[in-house]
Tab-separated table of C-alpha atoms in Angstrom:
chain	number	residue	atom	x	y	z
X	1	UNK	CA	-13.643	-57.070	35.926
X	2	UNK	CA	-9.911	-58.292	35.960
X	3	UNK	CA	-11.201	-62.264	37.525
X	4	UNK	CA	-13.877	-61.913	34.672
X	5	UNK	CA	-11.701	-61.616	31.839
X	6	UNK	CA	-9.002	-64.293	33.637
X	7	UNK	CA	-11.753	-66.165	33.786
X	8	UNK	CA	-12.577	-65.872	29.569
X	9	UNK	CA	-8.707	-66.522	29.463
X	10	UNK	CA	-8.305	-69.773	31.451
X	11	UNK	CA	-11.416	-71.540	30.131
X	12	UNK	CA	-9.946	-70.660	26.313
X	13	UNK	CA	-6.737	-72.169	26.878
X	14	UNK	CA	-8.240	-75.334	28.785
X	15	UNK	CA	-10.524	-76.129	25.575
X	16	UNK	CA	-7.344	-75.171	23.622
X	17	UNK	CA	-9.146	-72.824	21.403
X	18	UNK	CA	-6.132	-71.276	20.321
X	19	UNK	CA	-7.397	-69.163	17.916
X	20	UNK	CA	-10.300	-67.753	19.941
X	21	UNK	CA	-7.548	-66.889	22.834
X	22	UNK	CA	-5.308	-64.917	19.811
X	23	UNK	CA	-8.302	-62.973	18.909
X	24	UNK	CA	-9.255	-62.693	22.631
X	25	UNK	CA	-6.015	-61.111	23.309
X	26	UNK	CA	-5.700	-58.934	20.772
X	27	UNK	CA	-8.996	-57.125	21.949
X	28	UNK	CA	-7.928	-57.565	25.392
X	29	UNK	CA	-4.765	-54.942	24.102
X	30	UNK	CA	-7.123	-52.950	22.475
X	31	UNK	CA	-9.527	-52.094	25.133
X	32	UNK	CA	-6.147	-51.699	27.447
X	33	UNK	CA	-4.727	-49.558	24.913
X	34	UNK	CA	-7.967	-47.600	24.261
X	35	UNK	CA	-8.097	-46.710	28.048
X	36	UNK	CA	-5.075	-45.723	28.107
X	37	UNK	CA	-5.402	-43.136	25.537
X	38	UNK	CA	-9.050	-42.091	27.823
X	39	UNK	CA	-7.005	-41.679	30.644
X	40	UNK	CA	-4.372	-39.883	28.581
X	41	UNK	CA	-7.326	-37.190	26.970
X	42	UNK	CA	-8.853	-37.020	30.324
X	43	UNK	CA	-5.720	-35.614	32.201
X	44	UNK	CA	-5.013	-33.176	29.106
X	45	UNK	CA	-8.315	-32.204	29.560
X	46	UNK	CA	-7.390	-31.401	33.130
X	47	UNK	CA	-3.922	-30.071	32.638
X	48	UNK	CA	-5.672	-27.800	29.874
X	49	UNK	CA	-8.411	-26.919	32.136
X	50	UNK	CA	-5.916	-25.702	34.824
X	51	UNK	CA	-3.743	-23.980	32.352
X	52	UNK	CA	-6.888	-21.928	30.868
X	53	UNK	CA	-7.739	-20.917	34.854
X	54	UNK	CA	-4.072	-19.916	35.049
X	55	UNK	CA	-4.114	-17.601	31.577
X	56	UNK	CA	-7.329	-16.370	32.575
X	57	UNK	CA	-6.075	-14.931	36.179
X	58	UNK	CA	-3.322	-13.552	34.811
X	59	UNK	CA	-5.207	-11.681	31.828
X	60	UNK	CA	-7.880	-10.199	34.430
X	61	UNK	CA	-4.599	-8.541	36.290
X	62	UNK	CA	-3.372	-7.781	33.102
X	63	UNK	CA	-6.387	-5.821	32.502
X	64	UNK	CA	-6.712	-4.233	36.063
X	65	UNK	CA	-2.925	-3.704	35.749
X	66	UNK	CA	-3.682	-1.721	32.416
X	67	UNK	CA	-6.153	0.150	34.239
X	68	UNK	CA	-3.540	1.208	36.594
X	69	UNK	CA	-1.340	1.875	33.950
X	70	UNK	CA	-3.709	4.516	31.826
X	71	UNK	CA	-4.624	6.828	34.919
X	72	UNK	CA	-0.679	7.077	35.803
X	73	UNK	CA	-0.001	7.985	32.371
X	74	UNK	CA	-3.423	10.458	32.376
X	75	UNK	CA	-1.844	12.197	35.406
X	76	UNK	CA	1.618	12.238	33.396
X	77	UNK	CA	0.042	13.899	30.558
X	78	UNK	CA	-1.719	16.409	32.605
X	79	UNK	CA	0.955	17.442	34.687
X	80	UNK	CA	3.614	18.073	31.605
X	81	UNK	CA	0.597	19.844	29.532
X	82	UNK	CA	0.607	22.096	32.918
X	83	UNK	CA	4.309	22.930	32.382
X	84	UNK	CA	4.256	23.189	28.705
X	85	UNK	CA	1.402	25.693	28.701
X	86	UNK	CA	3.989	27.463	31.570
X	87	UNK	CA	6.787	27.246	29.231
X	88	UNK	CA	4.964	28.445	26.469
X	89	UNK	CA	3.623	31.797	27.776
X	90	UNK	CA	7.420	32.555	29.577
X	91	UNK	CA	8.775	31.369	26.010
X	92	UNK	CA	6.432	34.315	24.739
X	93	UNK	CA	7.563	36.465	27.251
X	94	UNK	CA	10.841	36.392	26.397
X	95	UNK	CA	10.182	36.818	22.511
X	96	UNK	CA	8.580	40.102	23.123
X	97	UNK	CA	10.695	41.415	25.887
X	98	UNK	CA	11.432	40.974	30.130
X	99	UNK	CA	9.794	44.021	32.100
X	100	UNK	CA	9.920	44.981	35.130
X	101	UNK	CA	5.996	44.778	35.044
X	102	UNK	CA	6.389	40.785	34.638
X	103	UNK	CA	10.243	40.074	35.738
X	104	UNK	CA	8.662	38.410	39.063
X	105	UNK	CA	6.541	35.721	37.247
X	106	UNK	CA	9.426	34.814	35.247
X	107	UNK	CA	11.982	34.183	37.899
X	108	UNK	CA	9.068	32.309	40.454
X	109	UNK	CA	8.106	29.969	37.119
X	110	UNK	CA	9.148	26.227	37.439
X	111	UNK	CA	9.852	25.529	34.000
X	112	UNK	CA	10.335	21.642	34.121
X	113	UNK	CA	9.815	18.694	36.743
X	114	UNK	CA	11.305	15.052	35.580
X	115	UNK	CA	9.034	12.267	36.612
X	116	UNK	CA	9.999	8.915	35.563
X	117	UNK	CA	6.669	6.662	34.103
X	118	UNK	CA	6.600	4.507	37.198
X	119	UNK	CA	3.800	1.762	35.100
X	120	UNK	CA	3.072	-1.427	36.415
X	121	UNK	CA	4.139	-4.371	34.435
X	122	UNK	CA	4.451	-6.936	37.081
X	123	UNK	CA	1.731	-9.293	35.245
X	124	UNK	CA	3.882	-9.333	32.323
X	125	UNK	CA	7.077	-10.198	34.228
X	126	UNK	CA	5.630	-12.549	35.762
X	127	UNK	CA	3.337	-13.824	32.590
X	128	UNK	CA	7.047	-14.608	30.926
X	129	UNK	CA	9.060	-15.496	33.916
X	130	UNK	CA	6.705	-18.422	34.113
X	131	UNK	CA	5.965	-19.361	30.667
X	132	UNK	CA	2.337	-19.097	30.762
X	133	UNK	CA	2.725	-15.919	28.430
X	134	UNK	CA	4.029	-18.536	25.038
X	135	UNK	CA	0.761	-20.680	26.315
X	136	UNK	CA	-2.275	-18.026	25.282
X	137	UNK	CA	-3.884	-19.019	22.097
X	138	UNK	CA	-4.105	-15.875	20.168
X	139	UNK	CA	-1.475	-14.909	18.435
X	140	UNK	CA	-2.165	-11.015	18.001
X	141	UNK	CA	-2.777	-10.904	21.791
X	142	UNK	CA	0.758	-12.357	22.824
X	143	UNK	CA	2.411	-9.323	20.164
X	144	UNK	CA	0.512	-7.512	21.379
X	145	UNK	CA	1.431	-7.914	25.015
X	146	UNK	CA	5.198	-8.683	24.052
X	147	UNK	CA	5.148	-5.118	21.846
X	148	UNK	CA	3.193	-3.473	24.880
X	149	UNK	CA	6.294	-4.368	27.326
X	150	UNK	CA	9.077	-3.619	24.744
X	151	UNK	CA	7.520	-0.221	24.249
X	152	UNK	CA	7.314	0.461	27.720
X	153	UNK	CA	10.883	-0.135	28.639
X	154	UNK	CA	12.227	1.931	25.266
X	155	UNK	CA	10.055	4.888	25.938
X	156	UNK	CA	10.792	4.992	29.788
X	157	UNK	CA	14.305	5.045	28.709
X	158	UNK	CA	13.616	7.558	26.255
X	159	UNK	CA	11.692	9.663	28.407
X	160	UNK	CA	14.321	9.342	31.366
X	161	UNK	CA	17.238	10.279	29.579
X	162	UNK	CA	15.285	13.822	27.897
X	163	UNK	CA	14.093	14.439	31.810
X	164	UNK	CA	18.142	14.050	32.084
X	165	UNK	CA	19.249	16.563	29.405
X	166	UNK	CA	16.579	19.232	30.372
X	167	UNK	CA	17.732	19.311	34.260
X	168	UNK	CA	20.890	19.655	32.961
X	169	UNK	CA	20.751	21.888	30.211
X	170	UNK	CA	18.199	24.366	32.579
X	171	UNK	CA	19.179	23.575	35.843
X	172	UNK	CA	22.635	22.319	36.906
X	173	UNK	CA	25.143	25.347	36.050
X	174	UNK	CA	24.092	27.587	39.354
X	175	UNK	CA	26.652	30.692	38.065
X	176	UNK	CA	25.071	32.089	35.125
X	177	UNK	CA	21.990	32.167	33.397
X	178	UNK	CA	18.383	31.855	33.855
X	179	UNK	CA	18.917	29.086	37.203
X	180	UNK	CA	21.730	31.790	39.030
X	181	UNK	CA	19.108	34.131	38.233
X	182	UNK	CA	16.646	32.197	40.154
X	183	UNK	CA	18.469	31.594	43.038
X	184	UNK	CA	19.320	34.844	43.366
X	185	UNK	CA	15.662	36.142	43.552
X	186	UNK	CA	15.196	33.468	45.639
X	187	UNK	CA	18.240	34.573	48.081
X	188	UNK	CA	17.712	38.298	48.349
X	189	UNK	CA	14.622	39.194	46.341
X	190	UNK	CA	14.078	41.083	42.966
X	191	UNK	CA	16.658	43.981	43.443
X	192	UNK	CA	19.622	41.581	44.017
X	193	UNK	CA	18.619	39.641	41.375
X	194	UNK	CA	18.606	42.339	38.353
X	195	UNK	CA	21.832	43.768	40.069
X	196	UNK	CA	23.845	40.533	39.441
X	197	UNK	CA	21.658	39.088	36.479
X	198	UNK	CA	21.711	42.580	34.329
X	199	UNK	CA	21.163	40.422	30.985
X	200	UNK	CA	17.536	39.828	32.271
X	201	UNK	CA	15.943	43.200	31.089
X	202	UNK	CA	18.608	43.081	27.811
X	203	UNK	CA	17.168	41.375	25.024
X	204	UNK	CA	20.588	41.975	23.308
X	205	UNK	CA	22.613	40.142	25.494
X	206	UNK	CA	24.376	36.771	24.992
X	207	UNK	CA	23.010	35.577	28.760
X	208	UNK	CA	19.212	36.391	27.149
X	209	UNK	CA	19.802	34.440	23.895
X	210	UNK	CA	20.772	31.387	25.969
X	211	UNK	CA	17.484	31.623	27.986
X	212	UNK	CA	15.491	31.954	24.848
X	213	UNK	CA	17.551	28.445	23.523
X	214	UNK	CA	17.179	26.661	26.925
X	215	UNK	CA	13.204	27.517	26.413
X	216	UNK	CA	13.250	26.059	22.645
X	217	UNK	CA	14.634	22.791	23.865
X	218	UNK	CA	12.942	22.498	27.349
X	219	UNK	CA	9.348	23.141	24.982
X	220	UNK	CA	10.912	20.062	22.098
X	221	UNK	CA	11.787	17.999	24.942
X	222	UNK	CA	7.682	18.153	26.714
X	223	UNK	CA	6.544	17.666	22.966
X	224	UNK	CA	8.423	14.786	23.101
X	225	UNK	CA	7.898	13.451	26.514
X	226	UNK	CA	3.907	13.868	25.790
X	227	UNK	CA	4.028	12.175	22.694
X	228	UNK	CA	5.489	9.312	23.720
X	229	UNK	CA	3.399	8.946	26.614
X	230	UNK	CA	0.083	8.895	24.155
X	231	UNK	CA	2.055	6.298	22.283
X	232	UNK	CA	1.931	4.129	25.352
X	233	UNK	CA	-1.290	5.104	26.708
X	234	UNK	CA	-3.079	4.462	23.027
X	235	UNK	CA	-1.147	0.929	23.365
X	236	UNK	CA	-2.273	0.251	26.627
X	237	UNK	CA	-5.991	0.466	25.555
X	238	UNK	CA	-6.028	-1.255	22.202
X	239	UNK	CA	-4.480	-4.135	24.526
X	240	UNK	CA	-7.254	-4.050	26.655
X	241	UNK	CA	-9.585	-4.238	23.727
X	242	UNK	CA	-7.350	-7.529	22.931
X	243	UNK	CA	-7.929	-9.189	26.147
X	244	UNK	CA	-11.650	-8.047	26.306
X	245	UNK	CA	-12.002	-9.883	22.358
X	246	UNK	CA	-10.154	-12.862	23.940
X	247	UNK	CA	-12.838	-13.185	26.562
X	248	UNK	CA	-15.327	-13.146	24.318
X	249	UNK	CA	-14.166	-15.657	22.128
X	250	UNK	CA	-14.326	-18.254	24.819
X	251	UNK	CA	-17.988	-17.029	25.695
């Protein structure tokens, strides 16, 4: 191809045909030019190709990730609707009075267990720590994903620092209260346990009051907890809706 159009180009200028070889040139650029730009499409075609196989991977893991992410925060819900329901019937038990006919229940019950969310969001991390997140074209799905992280990290901080002020509030001081009481029945059994904790069959006593406060915030604080774990767990599947619309869309 390159000797033909020499060729065109040498017999022009013998037969000086000056003109011709202007207009001969020109096109030549063109057709250069116009390749150029084919070549140009052709490997943003590629590069867009590869990119698309790249968003795609990562928004399947996203989704499987997501997956993940909603049975941890089932199990979450469960387990703190276990130990609400606890607190709630030893919160009742307390309104209407400690007996020796239910004293044992009370002082076996664990009231609270902390448990951090623990959700994946590697995808994500690595979705911005590569830039391939700022590449997806859908707008509501990238806020969407970028909202889905932020509210992750502000309601596992959340949720961490009430786990925080329970323990400490219920559990930490060992020499009075509700937790001495417990340890005590744990030590030595039921009798040592009323003889050094005589506030537990006294309704009227400051030591009983405190219980029945510690309750009241220990029962806020799971309200809490739970309802910011639906928060996350409603997010997590109207992103996966998202993702499964983006599919679609390409379809």
């Amino acid at each position: 191809m390159l000797k033909f159009f020499r060729h065109i180009r040498q017999r022009l200028i013998k037969e000086n045909k000056v003109s011709k070889y202007l207009l001969y040139a020109i096109g030549e650029i063109i057709l250069v030019v116009i390749g150029i730009l084919i070549a140009l499409q052709i490997n943003n075609w590629n590069t867009e190709r590869q990119n698309e196989n790249v968003r795609t991977s990562f928004l399947v893991k996203l989704d499987a990730e997501l997956d993940f992410n909603i049975n941890r925060l089932d199990t979450l819900s469960a387990m703190y609707n276990s130990i609400l329901e606890k607190n709630l019937l030893l919160y009742d038990t307390l309104i209407v009075g400690i007996s020796n006919r239910n004293i044992e229940t009370f002082l076996k019950a664990n009231t609270f267990n902390a448990s951090r969310l623990n959700l994946s969001t590697s995808t994500i991390e690595q979705m911005k720590n590569t830039g391939n997140l700022h590449t997806l074209k859908s707008d509501s799905l990238l806020m969407a994903i970028e909202s889905y992280f932020k509210l992750y990290e502000r309601e596992d901080f959340y949720i961490t620092g009430i786990n925080e002020t329970v323990s400490d509030n219920t559990y930490n001081d060992i020499h009075k209260g509700f937790r001495k009481a417990q340890l005590d029945y744990d030590a030595k059994g039921l009798d040592y346990a009323l003889e050094n904790n005589d506030w537990l069959l006294n309704t009227a006593s400051e030591e009983y009051g405190e219980t029945i406060r510690e309750f009241r915030i220990t029962i806020g604080s799971l309200y809490n907890i739970l309802d910011r774990i639906n928060r996350i767990n409603v997010a997590s599947f109207n992103l996966k809706v998202l993702i499964k619309h983006y599919f679609e869309k390409k379809l």
